[in-house]
Coordinates of C-alpha atoms and ligand atoms in Angstrom, one line a residue:
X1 CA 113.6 139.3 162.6
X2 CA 113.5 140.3 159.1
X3 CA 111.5 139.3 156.1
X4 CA 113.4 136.4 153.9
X5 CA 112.9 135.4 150.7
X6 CA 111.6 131.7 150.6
X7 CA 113.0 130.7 147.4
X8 CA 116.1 129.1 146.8
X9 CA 118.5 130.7 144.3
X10 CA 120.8 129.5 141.8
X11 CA 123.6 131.6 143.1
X12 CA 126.9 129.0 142.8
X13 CA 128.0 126.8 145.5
X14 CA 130.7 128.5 147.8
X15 CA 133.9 126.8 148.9
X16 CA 134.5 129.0 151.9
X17 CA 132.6 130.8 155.3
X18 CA 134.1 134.0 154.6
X19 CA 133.1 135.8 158.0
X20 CA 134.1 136.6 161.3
X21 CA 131.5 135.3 163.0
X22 CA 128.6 133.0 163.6
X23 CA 125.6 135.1 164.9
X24 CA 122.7 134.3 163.4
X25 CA 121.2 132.2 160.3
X26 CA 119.3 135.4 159.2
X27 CA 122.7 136.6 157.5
X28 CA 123.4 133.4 156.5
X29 CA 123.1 132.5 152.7
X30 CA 121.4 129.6 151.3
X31 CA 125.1 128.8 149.6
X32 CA 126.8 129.5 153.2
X33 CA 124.2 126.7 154.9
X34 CA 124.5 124.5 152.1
X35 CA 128.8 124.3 153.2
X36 CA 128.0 123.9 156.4
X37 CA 126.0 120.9 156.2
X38 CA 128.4 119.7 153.5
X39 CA 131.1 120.1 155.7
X40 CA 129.6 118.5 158.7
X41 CA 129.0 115.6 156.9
X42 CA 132.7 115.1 156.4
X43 CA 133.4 115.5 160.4
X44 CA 130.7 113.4 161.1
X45 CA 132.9 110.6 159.3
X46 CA 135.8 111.7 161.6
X47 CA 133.8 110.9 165.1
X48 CA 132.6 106.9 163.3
X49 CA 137.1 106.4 163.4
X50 CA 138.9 104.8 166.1
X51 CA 140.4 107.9 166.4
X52 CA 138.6 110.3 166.6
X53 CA 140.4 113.7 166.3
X54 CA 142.3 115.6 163.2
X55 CA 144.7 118.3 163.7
X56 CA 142.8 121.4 161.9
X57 CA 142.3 123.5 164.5
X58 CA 146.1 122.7 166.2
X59 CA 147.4 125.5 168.3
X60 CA 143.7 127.5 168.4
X61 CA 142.2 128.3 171.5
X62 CA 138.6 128.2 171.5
X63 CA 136.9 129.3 175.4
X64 CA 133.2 128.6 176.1
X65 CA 131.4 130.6 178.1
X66 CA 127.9 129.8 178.9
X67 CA 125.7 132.1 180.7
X68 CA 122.7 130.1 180.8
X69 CA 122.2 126.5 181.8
X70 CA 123.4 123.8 178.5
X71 CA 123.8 120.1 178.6
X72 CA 123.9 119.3 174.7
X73 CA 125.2 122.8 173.4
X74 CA 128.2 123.3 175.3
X75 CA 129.4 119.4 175.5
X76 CA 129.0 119.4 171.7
X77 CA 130.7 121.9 171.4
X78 CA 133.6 120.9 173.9
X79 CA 133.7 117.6 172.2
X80 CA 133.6 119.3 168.5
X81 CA 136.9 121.2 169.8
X82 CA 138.5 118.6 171.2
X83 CA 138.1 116.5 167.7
X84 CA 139.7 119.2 165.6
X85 CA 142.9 119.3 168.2
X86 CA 141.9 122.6 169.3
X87 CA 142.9 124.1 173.3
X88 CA 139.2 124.5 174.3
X89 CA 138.5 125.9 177.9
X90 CA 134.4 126.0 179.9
X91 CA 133.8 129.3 181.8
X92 CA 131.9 128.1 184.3
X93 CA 130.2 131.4 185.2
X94 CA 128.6 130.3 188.5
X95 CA 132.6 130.3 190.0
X96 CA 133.9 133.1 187.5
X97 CA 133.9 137.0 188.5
X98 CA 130.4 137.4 187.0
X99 CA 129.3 136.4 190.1
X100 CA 131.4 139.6 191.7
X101 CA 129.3 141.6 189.7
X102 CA 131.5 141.7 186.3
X103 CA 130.0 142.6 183.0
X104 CA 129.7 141.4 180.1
X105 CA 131.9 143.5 178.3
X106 CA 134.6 143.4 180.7
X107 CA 134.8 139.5 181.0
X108 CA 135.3 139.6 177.1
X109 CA 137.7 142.2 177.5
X110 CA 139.5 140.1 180.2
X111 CA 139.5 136.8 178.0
X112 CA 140.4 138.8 174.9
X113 CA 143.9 139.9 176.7
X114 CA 144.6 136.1 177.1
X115 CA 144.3 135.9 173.0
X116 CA 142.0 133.2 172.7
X117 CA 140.8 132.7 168.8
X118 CA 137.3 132.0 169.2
X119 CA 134.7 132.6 171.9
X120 CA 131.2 130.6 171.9
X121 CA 128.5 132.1 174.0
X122 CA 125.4 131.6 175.4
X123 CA 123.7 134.2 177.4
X124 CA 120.3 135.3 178.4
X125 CA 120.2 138.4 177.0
X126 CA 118.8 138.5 172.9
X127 CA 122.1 140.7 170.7
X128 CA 124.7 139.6 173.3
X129 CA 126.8 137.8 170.6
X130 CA 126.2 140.7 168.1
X131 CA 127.4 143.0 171.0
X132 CA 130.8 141.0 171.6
X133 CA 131.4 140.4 168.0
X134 CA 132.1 144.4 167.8
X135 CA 134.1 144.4 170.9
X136 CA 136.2 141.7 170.3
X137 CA 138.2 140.2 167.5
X138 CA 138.3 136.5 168.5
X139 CA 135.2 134.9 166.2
X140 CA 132.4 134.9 168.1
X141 CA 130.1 131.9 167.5
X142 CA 126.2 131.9 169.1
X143 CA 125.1 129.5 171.6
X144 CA 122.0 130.7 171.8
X145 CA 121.8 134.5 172.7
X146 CA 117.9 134.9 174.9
X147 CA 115.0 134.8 172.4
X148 CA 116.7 135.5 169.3
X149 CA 118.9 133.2 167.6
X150 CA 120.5 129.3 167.9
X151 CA 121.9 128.7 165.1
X152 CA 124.0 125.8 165.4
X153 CA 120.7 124.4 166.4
X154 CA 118.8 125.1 163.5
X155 CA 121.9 124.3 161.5
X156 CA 122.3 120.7 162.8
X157 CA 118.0 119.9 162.7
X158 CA 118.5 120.9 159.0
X159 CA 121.5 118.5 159.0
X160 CA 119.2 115.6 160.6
X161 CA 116.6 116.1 158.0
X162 CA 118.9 116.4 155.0
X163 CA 120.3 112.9 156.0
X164 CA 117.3 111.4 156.1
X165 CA 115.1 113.1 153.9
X166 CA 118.0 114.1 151.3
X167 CA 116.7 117.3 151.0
X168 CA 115.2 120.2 152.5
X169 CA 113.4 122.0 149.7
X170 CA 109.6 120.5 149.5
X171 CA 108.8 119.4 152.8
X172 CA 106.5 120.2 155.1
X173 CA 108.0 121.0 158.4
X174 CA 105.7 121.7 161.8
X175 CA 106.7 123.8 164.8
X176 CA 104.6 123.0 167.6
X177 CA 104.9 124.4 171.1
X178 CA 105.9 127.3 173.3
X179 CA 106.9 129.5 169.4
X180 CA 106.9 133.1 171.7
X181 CA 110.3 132.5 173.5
X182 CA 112.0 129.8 171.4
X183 CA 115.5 131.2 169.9
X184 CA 115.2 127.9 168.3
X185 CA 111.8 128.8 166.1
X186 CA 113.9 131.9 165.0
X187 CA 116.9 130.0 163.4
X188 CA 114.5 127.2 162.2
X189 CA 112.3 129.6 160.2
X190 CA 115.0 131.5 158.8
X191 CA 116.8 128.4 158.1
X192 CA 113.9 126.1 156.9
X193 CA 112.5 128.8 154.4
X194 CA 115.5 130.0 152.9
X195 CA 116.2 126.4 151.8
X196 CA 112.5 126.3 150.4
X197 CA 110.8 124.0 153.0
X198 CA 107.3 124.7 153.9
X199 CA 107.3 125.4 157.3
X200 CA 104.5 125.1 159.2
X201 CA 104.1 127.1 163.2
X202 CA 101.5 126.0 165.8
X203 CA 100.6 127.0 169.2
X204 CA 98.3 128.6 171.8
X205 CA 97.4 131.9 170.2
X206 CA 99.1 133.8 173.2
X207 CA 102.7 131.9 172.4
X208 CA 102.2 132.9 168.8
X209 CA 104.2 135.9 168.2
X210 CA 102.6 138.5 165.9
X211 CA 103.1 138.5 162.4
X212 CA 105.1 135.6 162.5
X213 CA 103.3 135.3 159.0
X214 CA 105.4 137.9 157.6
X215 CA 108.6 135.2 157.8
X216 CA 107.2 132.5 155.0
X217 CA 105.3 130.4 157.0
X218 CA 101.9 129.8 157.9
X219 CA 100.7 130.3 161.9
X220 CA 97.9 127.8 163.2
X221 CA 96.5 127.1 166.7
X222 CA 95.1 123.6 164.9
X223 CA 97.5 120.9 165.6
X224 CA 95.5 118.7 163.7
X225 CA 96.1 120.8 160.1
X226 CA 99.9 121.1 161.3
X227 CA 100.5 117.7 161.4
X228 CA 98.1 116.8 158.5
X229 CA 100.8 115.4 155.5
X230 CA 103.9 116.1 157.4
X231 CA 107.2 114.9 156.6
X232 CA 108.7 116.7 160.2
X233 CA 107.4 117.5 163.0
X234 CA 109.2 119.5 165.6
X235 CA 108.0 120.2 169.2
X236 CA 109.3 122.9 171.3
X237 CA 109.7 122.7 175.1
X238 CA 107.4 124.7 176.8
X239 CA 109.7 128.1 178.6
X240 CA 108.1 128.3 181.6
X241 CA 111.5 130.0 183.1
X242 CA 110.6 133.0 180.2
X243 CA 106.9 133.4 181.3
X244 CA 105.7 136.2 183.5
X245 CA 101.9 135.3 183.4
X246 CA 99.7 132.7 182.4
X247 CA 99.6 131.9 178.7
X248 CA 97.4 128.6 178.8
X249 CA 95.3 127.4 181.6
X250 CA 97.6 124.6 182.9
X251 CA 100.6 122.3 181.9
X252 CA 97.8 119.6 181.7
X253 CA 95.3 122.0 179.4
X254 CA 98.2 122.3 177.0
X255 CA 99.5 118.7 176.8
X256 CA 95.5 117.8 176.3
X257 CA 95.6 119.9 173.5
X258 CA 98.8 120.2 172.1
X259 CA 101.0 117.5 173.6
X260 CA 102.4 115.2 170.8
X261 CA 100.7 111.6 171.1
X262 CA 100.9 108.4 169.1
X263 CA 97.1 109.4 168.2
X264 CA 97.9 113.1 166.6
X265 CA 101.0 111.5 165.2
X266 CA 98.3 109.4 162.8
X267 CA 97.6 112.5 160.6
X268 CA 101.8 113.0 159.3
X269 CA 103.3 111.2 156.8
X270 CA 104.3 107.4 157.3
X271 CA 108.0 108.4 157.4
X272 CA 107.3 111.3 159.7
X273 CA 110.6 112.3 161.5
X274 CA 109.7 113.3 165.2
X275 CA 112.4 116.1 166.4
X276 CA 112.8 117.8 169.3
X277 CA 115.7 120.1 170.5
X278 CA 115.6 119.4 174.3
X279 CA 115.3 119.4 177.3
X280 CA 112.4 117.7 176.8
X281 CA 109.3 118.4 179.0
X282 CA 107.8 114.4 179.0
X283 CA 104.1 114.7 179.1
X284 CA 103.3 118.8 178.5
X285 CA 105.1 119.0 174.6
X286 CA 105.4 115.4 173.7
X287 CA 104.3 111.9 175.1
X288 CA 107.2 109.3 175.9
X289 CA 105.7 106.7 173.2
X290 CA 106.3 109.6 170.8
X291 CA 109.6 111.0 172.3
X292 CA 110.8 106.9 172.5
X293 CA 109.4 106.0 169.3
X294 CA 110.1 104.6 165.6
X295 CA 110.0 108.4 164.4
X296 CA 111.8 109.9 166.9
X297 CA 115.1 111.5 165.9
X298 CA 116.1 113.2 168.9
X299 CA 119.5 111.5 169.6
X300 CA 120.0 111.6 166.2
X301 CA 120.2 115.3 166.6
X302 CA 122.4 115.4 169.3
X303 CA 124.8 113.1 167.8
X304 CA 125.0 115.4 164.8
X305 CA 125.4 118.2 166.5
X306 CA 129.2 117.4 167.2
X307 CA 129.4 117.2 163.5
X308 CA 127.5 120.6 162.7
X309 CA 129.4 122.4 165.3
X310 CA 133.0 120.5 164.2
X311 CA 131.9 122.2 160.6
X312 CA 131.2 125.7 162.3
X313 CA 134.7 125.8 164.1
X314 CA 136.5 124.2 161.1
X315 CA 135.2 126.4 158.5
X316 CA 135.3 129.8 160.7
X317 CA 138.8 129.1 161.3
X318 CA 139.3 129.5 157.8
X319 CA 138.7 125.9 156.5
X320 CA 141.0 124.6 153.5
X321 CA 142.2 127.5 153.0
X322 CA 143.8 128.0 156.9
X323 CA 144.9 124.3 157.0
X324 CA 147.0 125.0 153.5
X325 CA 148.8 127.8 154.6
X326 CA 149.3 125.9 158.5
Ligands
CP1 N1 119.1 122.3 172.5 C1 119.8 122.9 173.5 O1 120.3 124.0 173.3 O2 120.1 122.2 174.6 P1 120.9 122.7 175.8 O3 120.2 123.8 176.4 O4 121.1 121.5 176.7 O5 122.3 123.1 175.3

């Protein structure tokens, strides 16, 4: 990660994502979120039609292939091609060549000589996207790449908040769970403070990853302060998959201490927006009256994710600009 500045400038708005790629939202500037969300908001009035598909991305092929398990990512994103008329194709690597033994490398070089135009991946390994982004020259849009980065995540929470909050700027956001392993804290801090929130981190002190500090936010193991005057608060699932040892005594210890209840909820604002990007574990990171309840946002942020990732597609195909000259 790299240290980012937590103020928001004054730079003008920008009409255009002019870039290959989506990677990351650490190269991402304040203006270039701001169109996304802008954006998705127009696509999310697109999936409320009868009809819910437009022709911008006619005649693009757009291939996912997943590495790692997905059940919202990679069906968002399926559906957000499918919306905007593009040929969309799932990799399923369990029955693909990767199996065989295959690299990385030369399954992109494989699907590159079928010309696809855009390749969304998820894989295990943190840099893979940055890695096929040099060695390919379809865009290359992050899934979710190990512990790094998931930025269509983080760019589709902000979208959830904006709606309901109308702005990100001033609010207090808390991150509570398993912070360590989570791509999803990674694209959220970036995110959260370069659009001036105040962004809150909590956890055991082992899944608290040093000098988080240095990113804008403020690091607690006191769920109680996190929550205190909240306007969000977001759990994260607990990785076991990612853990080699022991980090907290049990699943019970944590839930006991940091599980999200309708009792720790007490200390947030009234209008507190529960969020949480799933898979849920029920009972270790959050309690099912909290998960199920008024506050909870969850499917909110699955719906919108169509809408975020309809926005990333659009826009990385060229936006306005490529549907004029179509
Ligand atoms: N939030 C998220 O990435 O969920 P999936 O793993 O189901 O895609």
């Amino acid at each position: 990660m790299s240290a980012q500045v937590t103020q928001v400038d004054e730079t003008p708005a920008v009409t255009a994502l002019r870039r290959k790629d989506l990677l990351g939202i650490a190269d991402l500037s304040p203006q270039e979120i701001s169109l996304i969300l802008d954006t998705a908001e127009a696509m999310k009035e697109v999936g409320s039609r009868p009809i819910k598909k437009v022709p911008a991305l006619r005649g693009k092929t757009v291939i996912n292939l997943f590495y790692e398990a997905s059940t919202r990512t990679r069906t968002s994103f399926e559906i957000a091609e499918k919306r905007l008329s593009a040929d969309t194709l799932n990799i399923a690597v369990a029955s693909s060549s990767v199996t065989k033994g295959e690299t990385l490398a030369d399954t992109a070089a494989n699907l590159e000589a079928m010309n696809p135009d855009m390749i969304v991946l998820r894989h295990s390994s943190s840099g893979a996207c940055h890695f096929l982004s040099r060695v390919c020259k379809s865009a290359i849009i992050n899934a979710g790449d190990g512990m790094h980065e998931h930025p269509t995540q983080a760019l589709l929470d902000a979208f959830t908040i904006r709606e309901r909050k109308g702005q990100l700027a001033g609010l207090k956001v808390a991150i509570i769970g398993d912070l360590l392993h989570s791509r999803v804290l990674r694209s959220n801090i970036y995110l959260l403070t370069k659009m001036g929130a105040n962004v809150w981190v909590c956890g055991p002190p082992t899944l608290i990853p040093t000098e988080v500090a240095r990113f804008g936010v403020h690091p607690t193991s006191d769920v109680d302060a996190a929550v205190r005057d909240a306007d969000v608060v977001m759990l994260l699932r607990i990785q076991l998959e990612r853990m080699e040892g022991a980090y907290f005594p049990s699943l019970r210890e944590y839930f006991n201490v940091f599980g999200m209840t309708e009792a720790r909820l007490k200390g947030a604002k009234p209008d507190v927006m529960i969020m949480h990007p799933g898979p849920m574990n029920r009972g270790v990171e959050i309690a099912s009256e909290v998960a199920d309840g008024p506050y909870s946002v969850i499917l909110d942020q699955v719906a919108n994710g169509v809408a975020v990732r309809m926005a990333v597609l659009y826009l990385l195909a060229g936006g306005a600009e490529h549907e004029e000259a179509a």
